[in-house]
Amino acid sequence: MQRYTVLSMGDPAGQSPEMIIKAARILSGDPALYLIVTGDEGVFRKTASDLSMPLPFTFYTDDRESLKEAEDNSEQLIFYNTSSIDIDEFCYGKVSAETGEASYEALKNAVEIIQNGLGQTLVTMPVSGEALRLAGYKERSVFGLLSLFASSARLSNMLRSGNLNIFGLTHRRSVRSALEEVKRENIISTLVEIDSITSSPYFDSSKPIAVSSLNPMKADGSWTGTEEDEAIIPAVETVRKIGINAIGPLPVEEVFAEGVRGKFSAELVMTASEGFAAAAAASSDKACMITWGLPFMRVAPLIEAGFENAGKGTAETGRLEAAISLANLFRHSSLMA
């Protein structure tokens, strides 16, 4: 039986349905790709009809038994229906409790499919925190929902873009609150975690982990703030004593300039916004996010939900195609391990 990559719809009011239809059609020629899409079948059929696009799926189901039968028959593109939005009330670009519920169910079922051994890797599309709130859910992000569904307390997001593997000291925090987390103990624990992750076959562990500075350098080579001397330098010195190959702090521009050339196994930045900017600039059409710490691999394209352009036929799919292809690569790697 083939093993599958599972793709969760995200919020159906955005561009995700259009993007998934387009990307699946483009990638359907890859004989190594086996994909399950979880989402609202009615919305996908409406999107395909409104935009005059043929649906690429070879099999439709809404139960696990027939899903397994489809996998036994090596169906390449399977649609797994997880909700029934009222199409008469549905509106492109308008989030609601119903779209929040649909995105929740799509992700929950995607995780359960993998947990039941019917999928190998996960690709996720953006959700709306407002729609999830309207639906009554406490968690407002894919990251939070994955932690809940997979019972994983410690997750790490990494931005992959070309040769860059960027970790942030914090995730989904305001810049002001992120700055408060630049502490020696936080940097040490994060570097220990990064060292564990980069020991996997997906990285070149012979290369160092680059640690960026927070503050710019003065002309005399000193820093314009105190965080380097009080937190970053002591943290790097501490982890080096326990055998972690970390270097820094380096000016952030040097970290990315050398990282693009493949000098480092990974890069640690003090604020996530720096990482997002660098990832997008380094490889604008292939940048994606990988979540470590789950019982499976999760990949997400670096895209917005696209509510303002939903239903217009203008969605670009390069980053989604790259995310699916990377998840497929992880699937094959884990099967061979």
Tab-separated table of C-alpha atoms in Angstrom:
chain	number	residue	atom	x	y	z
A	1	MET	CA	0.000	0.000	0.000
A	2	GLN	CA	1.222	3.502	-0.837
A	3	ARG	CA	1.802	6.062	1.904
A	4	TYR	CA	0.277	9.491	1.504
A	5	THR	CA	0.915	13.141	2.161
A	6	VAL	CA	-2.162	14.723	3.779
A	7	LEU	CA	-3.081	18.330	2.911
A	8	SER	CA	-5.438	20.237	5.220
A	9	MET	CA	-7.701	22.807	3.535
A	10	GLY	CA	-7.275	25.790	5.859
A	11	ASP	CA	-10.050	28.394	5.923
A	12	PRO	CA	-12.322	27.774	2.915
A	13	ALA	CA	-13.215	31.465	2.591
A	14	GLY	CA	-9.658	32.244	1.480
A	15	GLN	CA	-7.673	31.246	-1.584
A	16	SER	CA	-6.766	27.797	-0.265
A	17	PRO	CA	-9.348	25.785	-2.263
A	18	GLU	CA	-8.289	27.452	-5.519
A	19	MET	CA	-4.607	26.974	-4.741
A	20	ILE	CA	-5.049	23.314	-3.831
A	21	ILE	CA	-6.989	22.551	-7.010
A	22	LYS	CA	-4.354	24.244	-9.171
A	23	ALA	CA	-1.362	22.736	-7.366
A	24	ALA	CA	-2.822	19.224	-7.357
A	25	ARG	CA	-3.421	19.434	-11.100
A	26	ILE	CA	0.144	20.604	-11.722
A	27	LEU	CA	1.691	17.924	-9.496
A	28	SER	CA	-0.567	15.081	-10.634
A	29	GLY	CA	1.999	14.138	-13.273
A	30	ASP	CA	4.475	13.120	-10.560
A	31	PRO	CA	4.135	9.325	-10.227
A	32	ALA	CA	5.661	9.457	-6.732
A	33	LEU	CA	2.979	11.810	-5.382
A	34	TYR	CA	0.090	10.344	-3.396
A	35	LEU	CA	-2.066	13.019	-1.804
A	36	ILE	CA	-5.123	13.194	0.454
A	37	VAL	CA	-6.860	16.573	0.741
A	38	THR	CA	-9.121	17.106	3.758
A	39	GLY	CA	-11.748	19.817	3.475
A	40	ASP	CA	-15.226	20.812	2.378
A	41	GLU	CA	-16.165	19.108	-0.875
A	42	GLY	CA	-18.973	21.557	-1.592
A	43	VAL	CA	-16.648	24.558	-1.466
A	44	PHE	CA	-14.129	22.843	-3.730
A	45	ARG	CA	-16.824	21.990	-6.266
A	46	LYS	CA	-18.140	25.558	-6.170
A	47	THR	CA	-14.639	26.995	-6.592
A	48	ALA	CA	-13.896	24.692	-9.519
A	49	SER	CA	-17.205	25.564	-11.176
A	50	ASP	CA	-16.919	29.323	-10.614
A	51	LEU	CA	-13.364	29.412	-11.979
A	52	SER	CA	-13.954	26.878	-14.774
A	53	MET	CA	-11.294	24.513	-13.448
A	54	PRO	CA	-11.617	20.724	-13.577
A	55	LEU	CA	-11.215	19.027	-10.210
A	56	PRO	CA	-8.093	16.826	-10.149
A	57	PHE	CA	-9.228	14.259	-7.591
A	58	THR	CA	-9.520	10.601	-8.539
A	59	PHE	CA	-11.527	9.475	-5.499
A	60	TYR	CA	-13.918	11.096	-2.992
A	61	THR	CA	-14.811	9.751	0.431
A	62	ASP	CA	-15.843	10.774	3.923
A	63	ASP	CA	-15.033	7.648	5.938
A	64	ARG	CA	-11.855	5.827	6.930
A	65	GLU	CA	-12.871	2.411	5.619
A	66	SER	CA	-13.313	3.558	2.035
A	67	LEU	CA	-10.213	5.740	2.398
A	68	LYS	CA	-8.179	2.641	3.190
A	69	GLU	CA	-9.707	0.844	0.206
A	70	ALA	CA	-8.754	3.772	-2.020
A	71	GLU	CA	-5.211	3.637	-0.706
A	72	ASP	CA	-5.095	-0.122	-1.292
A	73	ASN	CA	-6.025	0.651	-4.897
A	74	SER	CA	-3.266	3.319	-5.075
A	75	GLU	CA	-5.608	6.203	-5.889
A	76	GLN	CA	-3.297	9.151	-6.460
A	77	LEU	CA	-5.410	12.175	-5.470
A	78	ILE	CA	-8.020	11.521	-2.797
A	79	PHE	CA	-10.480	14.078	-1.439
A	80	TYR	CA	-11.636	13.391	2.128
A	81	ASN	CA	-14.750	15.414	2.955
A	82	THR	CA	-14.777	16.709	6.531
A	83	SER	CA	-17.601	19.286	6.597
A	84	SER	CA	-20.758	20.448	4.828
A	85	ILE	CA	-20.823	24.221	4.540
A	86	ASP	CA	-24.117	25.748	3.413
A	87	ILE	CA	-23.091	26.774	-0.105
A	88	ASP	CA	-26.090	29.101	-0.442
A	89	GLU	CA	-24.741	31.117	2.498
A	90	PHE	CA	-21.045	30.756	1.657
A	91	CYS	CA	-19.215	33.894	0.514
A	92	TYR	CA	-15.628	34.152	-0.723
A	93	GLY	CA	-13.493	36.271	1.573
A	94	LYS	CA	-15.972	36.244	4.472
A	95	VAL	CA	-14.950	34.310	7.563
A	96	SER	CA	-17.609	32.917	9.859
A	97	ALA	CA	-18.181	30.378	12.589
A	98	GLU	CA	-18.960	27.890	9.818
A	99	THR	CA	-15.664	28.432	7.994
A	100	GLY	CA	-13.830	28.263	11.325
A	101	GLU	CA	-15.501	24.950	12.112
A	102	ALA	CA	-14.651	23.657	8.631
A	103	SER	CA	-10.962	24.568	8.952
A	104	TYR	CA	-10.839	22.982	12.420
A	105	GLU	CA	-12.389	19.734	11.189
A	106	ALA	CA	-10.134	19.618	8.122
A	107	LEU	CA	-7.004	19.847	10.262
A	108	LYS	CA	-8.293	17.513	12.970
A	109	ASN	CA	-9.182	14.831	10.424
A	110	ALA	CA	-5.858	15.261	8.630
A	111	VAL	CA	-3.996	14.582	11.875
A	112	GLU	CA	-6.234	11.612	12.699
A	113	ILE	CA	-5.657	10.106	9.252
A	114	ILE	CA	-1.916	10.190	9.935
A	115	GLN	CA	-2.332	8.913	13.489
A	116	ASN	CA	-4.319	5.960	12.117
A	117	GLY	CA	-1.499	5.040	9.752
A	118	LEU	CA	-3.245	6.194	6.578
A	119	GLY	CA	-0.919	9.137	5.964
A	120	GLN	CA	2.733	9.920	6.507
A	121	THR	CA	3.328	13.679	6.339
A	122	LEU	CA	1.153	16.774	6.744
A	123	VAL	CA	0.858	19.981	4.728
A	124	THR	CA	-1.300	22.749	6.193
A	125	MET	CA	-2.947	25.804	4.676
A	126	PRO	CA	-3.647	29.027	6.632
A	127	VAL	CA	-6.574	29.281	9.027
A	128	SER	CA	-8.325	32.378	10.369
A	129	GLY	CA	-7.961	33.076	14.063
A	130	GLU	CA	-11.143	35.152	13.928
A	131	ALA	CA	-13.114	32.324	12.310
A	132	LEU	CA	-11.867	29.865	14.936
A	133	ARG	CA	-12.906	32.336	17.645
A	134	LEU	CA	-16.372	32.633	16.127
A	135	ALA	CA	-16.588	28.841	16.083
A	136	GLY	CA	-15.867	28.796	19.811
A	137	TYR	CA	-12.326	27.433	19.814
A	138	LYS	CA	-9.643	28.597	22.227
A	139	GLU	CA	-6.744	27.810	19.905
A	140	ARG	CA	-6.477	30.349	17.072
A	141	SER	CA	-3.578	29.003	14.978
A	142	VAL	CA	-2.472	25.869	13.155
A	143	PHE	CA	0.500	25.690	15.530
A	144	GLY	CA	-1.751	25.667	18.593
A	145	LEU	CA	-4.203	23.191	17.085
A	146	LEU	CA	-1.421	20.785	16.118
A	147	SER	CA	-0.069	20.859	19.658
A	148	LEU	CA	-3.579	20.027	20.873
A	149	PHE	CA	-4.390	17.296	18.340
A	150	ALA	CA	-1.018	15.559	18.559
A	151	SER	CA	-0.578	16.045	22.335
A	152	SER	CA	2.839	17.585	21.701
A	153	ALA	CA	3.842	20.150	24.295
A	154	ARG	CA	7.142	21.248	22.767
A	155	LEU	CA	7.057	22.178	19.080
A	156	SER	CA	9.618	24.126	17.058
A	157	ASN	CA	8.949	25.971	13.825
A	158	MET	CA	11.728	26.311	11.278
A	159	LEU	CA	11.739	28.379	8.099
A	160	ARG	CA	13.382	26.602	5.175
A	161	SER	CA	14.373	28.627	2.147
A	162	GLY	CA	17.138	27.340	-0.100
A	163	ASN	CA	20.142	26.672	2.162
A	164	LEU	CA	18.627	28.583	5.076
A	165	ASN	CA	17.150	26.691	8.053
A	166	ILE	CA	15.965	29.503	10.310
A	167	PHE	CA	14.750	29.095	13.894
A	168	GLY	CA	13.329	31.929	15.974
A	169	LEU	CA	13.839	32.330	19.700
A	170	THR	CA	10.085	32.974	19.927
A	171	HIS	CA	7.065	32.292	17.725
A	172	ARG	CA	3.886	34.309	17.182
A	173	ARG	CA	4.873	37.036	19.642
A	174	SER	CA	4.895	40.801	19.309
A	175	VAL	CA	8.334	42.298	18.792
A	176	ARG	CA	8.127	43.981	22.196
A	177	SER	CA	7.368	40.736	24.031
A	178	ALA	CA	9.904	38.813	21.919
A	179	LEU	CA	12.656	41.166	23.068
A	180	GLU	CA	11.837	40.313	26.676
A	181	GLU	CA	12.602	36.653	25.910
A	182	VAL	CA	16.210	37.316	24.851
A	183	LYS	CA	17.626	35.702	27.977
A	184	ARG	CA	20.569	33.384	28.502
A	185	GLU	CA	18.493	30.421	29.648
A	186	ASN	CA	16.038	30.729	26.741
A	187	ILE	CA	18.840	30.847	24.188
A	188	ILE	CA	20.550	27.835	25.768
A	189	SER	CA	17.394	25.697	25.745
A	190	THR	CA	16.631	26.707	22.157
A	191	LEU	CA	20.155	25.867	20.985
A	192	VAL	CA	19.978	22.470	22.693
A	193	GLU	CA	16.734	21.822	20.844
A	194	ILE	CA	18.143	23.004	17.508
A	195	ASP	CA	21.203	20.795	17.996
A	196	SER	CA	18.935	17.788	18.496
A	197	ILE	CA	16.927	18.613	15.371
A	198	THR	CA	19.964	19.251	13.184
A	199	SER	CA	21.412	15.878	14.164
A	200	SER	CA	18.817	14.283	11.880
A	201	PRO	CA	19.700	13.167	8.323
A	202	TYR	CA	17.896	16.219	6.909
A	203	PHE	CA	20.812	18.487	7.928
A	204	ASP	CA	24.576	18.655	7.537
A	205	SER	CA	25.506	18.402	11.206
A	206	SER	CA	29.188	18.982	10.422
A	207	LYS	CA	28.372	22.671	9.960
A	208	PRO	CA	27.851	25.078	12.876
A	209	ILE	CA	24.643	26.641	14.118
A	210	ALA	CA	24.850	30.401	13.565
A	211	VAL	CA	23.450	32.628	16.310
A	212	SER	CA	22.484	36.144	15.284
A	213	SER	CA	22.889	39.284	17.318
A	214	LEU	CA	19.948	41.382	18.409
A	215	ASN	CA	21.643	44.783	18.193
A	216	PRO	CA	23.759	46.395	15.452
A	217	MET	CA	27.516	46.705	15.918
A	218	LYS	CA	29.289	49.976	16.599
A	219	ALA	CA	32.287	51.065	14.558
A	220	ASP	CA	34.597	49.851	17.349
A	221	GLY	CA	33.155	46.341	17.167
A	222	SER	CA	31.068	46.551	20.341
A	223	TRP	CA	27.286	46.205	20.423
A	224	THR	CA	24.730	48.999	20.621
A	225	GLY	CA	22.784	47.172	23.327
A	226	THR	CA	23.437	44.922	26.318
A	227	GLU	CA	21.726	41.699	25.225
A	228	GLU	CA	24.802	40.336	23.459
A	229	ASP	CA	27.085	40.655	26.496
A	230	GLU	CA	24.451	39.680	29.064
A	231	ALA	CA	22.618	36.852	27.278
A	232	ILE	CA	23.724	35.782	23.808
A	233	ILE	CA	27.502	35.457	24.304
A	234	PRO	CA	27.180	33.598	27.653
A	235	ALA	CA	24.599	31.252	26.117
A	236	VAL	CA	26.816	30.406	23.142
A	237	GLU	CA	29.798	29.841	25.438
A	238	THR	CA	27.730	27.536	27.647
A	239	VAL	CA	26.428	25.299	24.860
A	240	ARG	CA	29.867	25.063	23.279
A	241	LYS	CA	31.144	23.607	26.571
A	242	ILE	CA	28.625	20.749	26.247
A	243	GLY	CA	29.632	19.977	22.684
A	244	ILE	CA	27.171	22.008	20.620
A	245	ASN	CA	28.803	23.545	17.556
A	246	ALA	CA	27.327	27.045	17.788
A	247	ILE	CA	28.989	30.283	16.724
A	248	GLY	CA	28.062	33.886	17.362
A	249	PRO	CA	26.632	36.284	17.967
A	250	LEU	CA	27.067	37.353	14.362
A	251	PRO	CA	25.477	40.414	12.775
A	252	VAL	CA	22.160	39.277	11.355
A	253	GLU	CA	23.103	40.317	7.820
A	254	GLU	CA	26.213	38.114	8.019
A	255	VAL	CA	24.177	35.178	9.287
A	256	PHE	CA	21.898	35.295	6.266
A	257	ALA	CA	24.554	36.188	3.688
A	258	GLU	CA	26.684	33.212	4.715
A	259	GLY	CA	23.678	30.986	5.377
A	260	VAL	CA	22.422	31.408	1.825
A	261	ARG	CA	25.781	30.019	0.678
A	262	GLY	CA	25.272	26.920	2.836
A	263	LYS	CA	27.829	27.714	5.540
A	264	PHE	CA	25.595	26.737	8.491
A	265	SER	CA	23.441	23.772	9.463
A	266	ALA	CA	20.880	26.214	10.885
A	267	GLU	CA	20.436	29.822	11.944
A	268	LEU	CA	18.953	31.134	15.210
A	269	VAL	CA	17.499	34.657	15.127
A	270	MET	CA	16.281	36.612	18.116
A	271	THR	CA	13.024	37.808	16.495
A	272	ALA	CA	10.896	35.764	14.116
A	273	SER	CA	10.209	38.729	11.819
A	274	GLU	CA	13.872	38.747	10.764
A	275	GLY	CA	13.598	35.108	9.806
A	276	PHE	CA	10.451	35.562	7.735
A	277	ALA	CA	11.994	38.444	5.806
A	278	ALA	CA	15.168	36.499	5.072
A	279	ALA	CA	13.324	33.334	4.046
A	280	ALA	CA	11.088	35.216	1.639
A	281	ALA	CA	14.020	37.079	0.109
A	282	ALA	CA	16.249	34.017	-0.260
A	283	SER	CA	13.769	31.902	-2.202
A	284	SER	CA	10.495	33.708	-2.741
A	285	ASP	CA	8.716	30.850	-4.520
A	286	LYS	CA	9.880	27.958	-2.329
A	287	ALA	CA	9.965	29.271	1.228
A	288	CYS	CA	8.081	27.108	3.710
A	289	MET	CA	7.746	26.347	7.398
A	290	ILE	CA	8.544	22.983	8.978
A	291	THR	CA	7.315	22.021	12.442
A	292	TRP	CA	9.528	19.717	14.504
A	293	GLY	CA	8.436	17.834	17.623
A	294	LEU	CA	5.320	16.202	16.181
A	295	PRO	CA	5.054	12.420	15.644
A	296	PHE	CA	5.021	13.276	11.925
A	297	MET	CA	6.474	15.933	9.618
A	298	ARG	CA	4.436	19.093	9.038
A	299	VAL	CA	5.196	21.518	6.226
A	300	ALA	CA	3.367	24.786	5.485
A	301	PRO	CA	3.882	27.179	2.585
A	302	LEU	CA	4.720	30.752	3.596
A	303	ILE	CA	1.489	32.271	2.341
A	304	GLU	CA	-1.417	34.337	3.630
A	305	ALA	CA	-5.014	33.122	3.610
A	306	GLY	CA	-5.769	35.532	0.759
A	307	PHE	CA	-9.314	36.472	1.752
A	308	GLU	CA	-9.290	39.663	-0.312
A	309	ASN	CA	-8.567	37.728	-3.528
A	310	ALA	CA	-10.593	34.586	-2.879
A	311	GLY	CA	-12.674	33.321	-5.776
A	312	LYS	CA	-10.944	35.530	-8.359
A	313	GLY	CA	-8.773	32.916	-10.052
A	314	THR	CA	-5.560	34.826	-9.331
A	315	ALA	CA	-3.962	32.498	-6.768
A	316	GLU	CA	-0.334	31.540	-7.366
A	317	THR	CA	0.757	28.073	-6.321
A	318	GLY	CA	4.568	28.018	-6.352
A	319	ARG	CA	5.012	27.903	-2.581
A	320	LEU	CA	2.273	25.321	-2.116
A	321	GLU	CA	3.797	23.117	-4.808
A	322	ALA	CA	7.169	23.416	-3.069
A	323	ALA	CA	5.640	22.534	0.317
A	324	ILE	CA	3.880	19.458	-1.073
A	325	SER	CA	7.047	18.336	-2.847
A	326	LEU	CA	9.097	18.773	0.345
A	327	ALA	CA	6.547	16.821	2.387
A	328	ASN	CA	6.667	14.114	-0.256
A	329	LEU	CA	10.458	14.027	0.073
A	330	PHE	CA	10.168	13.660	3.852
A	331	ARG	CA	7.652	10.854	3.337
A	332	HIS	CA	10.074	8.907	1.160
A	333	SER	CA	12.975	9.582	3.531
A	334	SER	CA	11.049	8.286	6.536
A	335	LEU	CA	9.936	5.218	4.625
A	336	MET	CA	13.519	4.391	3.753
A	337	ALA	CA	14.806	5.004	7.275
